[in-house]
JSON list of C-alpha atoms in Angstrom, two decimals:
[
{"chain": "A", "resi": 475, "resn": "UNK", "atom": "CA", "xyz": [-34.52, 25.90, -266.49]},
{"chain": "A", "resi": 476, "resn": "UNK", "atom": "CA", "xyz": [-37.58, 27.78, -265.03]},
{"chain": "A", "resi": 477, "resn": "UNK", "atom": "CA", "xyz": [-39.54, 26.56, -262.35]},
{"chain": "A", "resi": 478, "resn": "UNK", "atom": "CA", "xyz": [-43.11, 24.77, -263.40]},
{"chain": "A", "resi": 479, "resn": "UNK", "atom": "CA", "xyz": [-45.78, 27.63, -263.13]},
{"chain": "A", "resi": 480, "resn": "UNK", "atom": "CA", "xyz": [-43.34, 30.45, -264.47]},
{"chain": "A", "resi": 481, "resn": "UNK", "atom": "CA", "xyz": [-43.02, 31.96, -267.75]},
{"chain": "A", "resi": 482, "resn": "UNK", "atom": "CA", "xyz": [-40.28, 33.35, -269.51]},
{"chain": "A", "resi": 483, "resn": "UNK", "atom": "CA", "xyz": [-40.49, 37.03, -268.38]},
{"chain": "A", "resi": 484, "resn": "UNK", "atom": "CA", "xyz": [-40.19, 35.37, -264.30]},
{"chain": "A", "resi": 485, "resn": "UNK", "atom": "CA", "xyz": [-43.96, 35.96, -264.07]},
{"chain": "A", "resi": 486, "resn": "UNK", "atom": "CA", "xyz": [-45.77, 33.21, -261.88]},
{"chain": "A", "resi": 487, "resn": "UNK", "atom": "CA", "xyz": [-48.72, 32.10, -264.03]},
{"chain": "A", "resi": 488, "resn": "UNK", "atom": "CA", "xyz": [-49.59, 28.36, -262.75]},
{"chain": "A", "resi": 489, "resn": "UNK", "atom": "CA", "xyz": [-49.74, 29.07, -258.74]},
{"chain": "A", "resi": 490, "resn": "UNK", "atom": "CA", "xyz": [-50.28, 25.69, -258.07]},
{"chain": "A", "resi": 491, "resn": "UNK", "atom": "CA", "xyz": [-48.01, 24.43, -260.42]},
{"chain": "A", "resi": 492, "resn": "UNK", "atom": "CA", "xyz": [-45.73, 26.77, -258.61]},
{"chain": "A", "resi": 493, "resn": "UNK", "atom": "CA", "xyz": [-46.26, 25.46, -255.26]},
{"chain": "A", "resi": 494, "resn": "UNK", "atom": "CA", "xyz": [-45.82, 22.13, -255.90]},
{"chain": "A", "resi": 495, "resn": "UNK", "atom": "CA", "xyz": [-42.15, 23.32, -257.67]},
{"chain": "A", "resi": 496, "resn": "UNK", "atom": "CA", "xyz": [-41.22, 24.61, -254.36]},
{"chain": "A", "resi": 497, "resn": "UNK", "atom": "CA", "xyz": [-42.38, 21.95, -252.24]},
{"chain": "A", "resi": 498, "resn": "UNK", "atom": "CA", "xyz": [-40.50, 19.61, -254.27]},
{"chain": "A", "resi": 499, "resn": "UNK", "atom": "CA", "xyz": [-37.28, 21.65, -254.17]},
{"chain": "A", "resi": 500, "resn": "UNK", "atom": "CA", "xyz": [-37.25, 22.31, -250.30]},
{"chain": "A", "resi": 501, "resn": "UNK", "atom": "CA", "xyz": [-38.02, 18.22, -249.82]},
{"chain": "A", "resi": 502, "resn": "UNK", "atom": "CA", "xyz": [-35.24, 17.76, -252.09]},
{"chain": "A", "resi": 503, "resn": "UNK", "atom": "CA", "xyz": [-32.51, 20.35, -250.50]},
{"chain": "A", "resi": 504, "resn": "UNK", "atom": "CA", "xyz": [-33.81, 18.80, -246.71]},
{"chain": "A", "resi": 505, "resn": "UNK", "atom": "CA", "xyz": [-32.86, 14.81, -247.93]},
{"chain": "A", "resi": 506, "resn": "UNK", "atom": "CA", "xyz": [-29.36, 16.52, -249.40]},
{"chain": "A", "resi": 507, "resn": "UNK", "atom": "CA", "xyz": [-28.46, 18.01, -245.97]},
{"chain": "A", "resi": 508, "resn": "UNK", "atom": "CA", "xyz": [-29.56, 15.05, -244.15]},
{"chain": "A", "resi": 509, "resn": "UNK", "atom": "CA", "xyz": [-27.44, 13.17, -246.51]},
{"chain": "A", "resi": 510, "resn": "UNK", "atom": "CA", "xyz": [-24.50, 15.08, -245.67]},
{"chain": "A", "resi": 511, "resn": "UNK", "atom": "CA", "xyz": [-25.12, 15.35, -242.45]},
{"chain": "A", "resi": 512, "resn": "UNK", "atom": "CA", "xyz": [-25.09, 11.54, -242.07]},
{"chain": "A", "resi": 513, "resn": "UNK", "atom": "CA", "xyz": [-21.86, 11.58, -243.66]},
{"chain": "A", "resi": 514, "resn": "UNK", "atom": "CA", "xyz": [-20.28, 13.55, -241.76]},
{"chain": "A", "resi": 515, "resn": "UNK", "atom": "CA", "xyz": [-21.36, 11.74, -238.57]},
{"chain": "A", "resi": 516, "resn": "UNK", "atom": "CA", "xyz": [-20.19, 8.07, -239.90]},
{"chain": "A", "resi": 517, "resn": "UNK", "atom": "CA", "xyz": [-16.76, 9.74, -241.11]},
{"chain": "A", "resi": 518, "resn": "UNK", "atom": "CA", "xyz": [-16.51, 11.25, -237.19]},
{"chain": "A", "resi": 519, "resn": "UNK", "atom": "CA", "xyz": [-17.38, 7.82, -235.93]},
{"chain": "A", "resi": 520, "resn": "UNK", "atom": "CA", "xyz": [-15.05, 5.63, -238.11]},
{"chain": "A", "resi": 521, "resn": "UNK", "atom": "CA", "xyz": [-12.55, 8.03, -236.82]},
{"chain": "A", "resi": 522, "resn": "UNK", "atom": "CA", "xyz": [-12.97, 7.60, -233.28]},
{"chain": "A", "resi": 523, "resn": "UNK", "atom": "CA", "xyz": [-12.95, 3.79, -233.91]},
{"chain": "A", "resi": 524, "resn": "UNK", "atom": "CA", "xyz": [-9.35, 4.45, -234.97]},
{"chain": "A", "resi": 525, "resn": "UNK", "atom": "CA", "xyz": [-7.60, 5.85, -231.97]},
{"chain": "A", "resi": 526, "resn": "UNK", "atom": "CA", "xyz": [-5.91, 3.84, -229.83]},
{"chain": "A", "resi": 527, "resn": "UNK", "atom": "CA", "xyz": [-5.21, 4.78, -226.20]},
{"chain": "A", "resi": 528, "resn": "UNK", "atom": "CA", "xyz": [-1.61, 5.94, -225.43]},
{"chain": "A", "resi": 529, "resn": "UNK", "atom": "CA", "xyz": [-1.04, 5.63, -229.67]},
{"chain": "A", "resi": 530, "resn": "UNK", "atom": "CA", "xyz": [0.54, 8.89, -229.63]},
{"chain": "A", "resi": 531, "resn": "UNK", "atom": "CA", "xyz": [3.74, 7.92, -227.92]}
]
Protein backbone atom coordinates (compact mmCIF):
# COMPACT_ATOMS: atom_id res chain seq x y z
CA UNK A 1 0.00 0.00 0.00
CA UNK A 2 1.48 3.47 -0.92
CA UNK A 3 1.32 6.29 1.20
CA UNK A 4 -1.63 9.05 0.31
CA UNK A 5 0.15 11.72 -1.96
CA UNK A 6 2.43 9.06 -3.83
CA UNK A 7 2.09 7.50 -7.08
CA UNK A 8 3.05 4.34 -8.35
CA UNK A 9 6.59 5.15 -9.66
CA UNK A 10 7.38 6.46 -5.51
CA UNK A 11 6.98 10.02 -6.86
CA UNK A 12 5.36 12.45 -4.19
CA UNK A 13 2.58 14.22 -6.11
CA UNK A 14 -0.06 15.38 -3.28
CA UNK A 15 2.52 17.18 -0.68
CA UNK A 16 -0.06 17.80 1.58
CA UNK A 17 -1.68 14.72 1.23
CA UNK A 18 1.76 13.47 1.98
CA UNK A 19 2.24 15.27 5.11
CA UNK A 20 -0.70 14.47 6.66
CA UNK A 21 0.36 10.45 5.78
CA UNK A 22 3.34 11.00 7.85
CA UNK A 23 1.93 12.81 10.61
CA UNK A 24 -0.53 10.17 10.99
CA UNK A 25 2.05 7.36 10.92
CA UNK A 26 4.56 8.94 13.49
CA UNK A 27 1.25 9.66 15.94
CA UNK A 28 0.45 6.18 15.35
CA UNK A 29 4.11 4.45 15.94
CA UNK A 30 4.42 7.11 19.29
CA UNK A 31 0.78 5.59 20.94
CA UNK A 32 2.35 1.87 19.95
CA UNK A 33 5.56 2.50 21.97
CA UNK A 34 3.77 4.13 24.70
CA UNK A 35 1.59 1.15 24.65
CA UNK A 36 4.35 -1.12 25.12
CA UNK A 37 6.05 0.77 27.21
CA UNK A 38 3.12 0.75 29.69
CA UNK A 39 3.20 -2.84 29.47
CA UNK A 40 6.20 -3.43 30.27
CA UNK A 41 6.05 -1.23 33.39
CA UNK A 42 2.67 -2.99 34.84
CA UNK A 43 4.34 -6.54 34.04
CA UNK A 44 7.63 -5.11 36.23
CA UNK A 45 5.23 -3.95 38.88
CA UNK A 46 2.95 -7.05 39.21
CA UNK A 47 6.22 -8.71 39.59
CA UNK A 48 7.56 -6.90 42.39
CA UNK A 49 4.12 -7.33 44.10
CA UNK A 50 5.08 -11.02 44.04
CA UNK A 51 8.21 -11.33 46.07
CA UNK A 52 8.09 -12.09 49.38
CA UNK A 53 10.89 -11.22 51.81
CA UNK A 54 13.19 -14.14 52.85
CA UNK A 55 10.93 -16.39 49.99
CA UNK A 56 14.04 -17.69 48.65
CA UNK A 57 14.96 -19.95 51.51
Amino acid sequence: MLPAGMNEDGVIEDMQAYDAWLADEQTQRDMQRREEVNINHSHRHDEQDDVEIGGNF
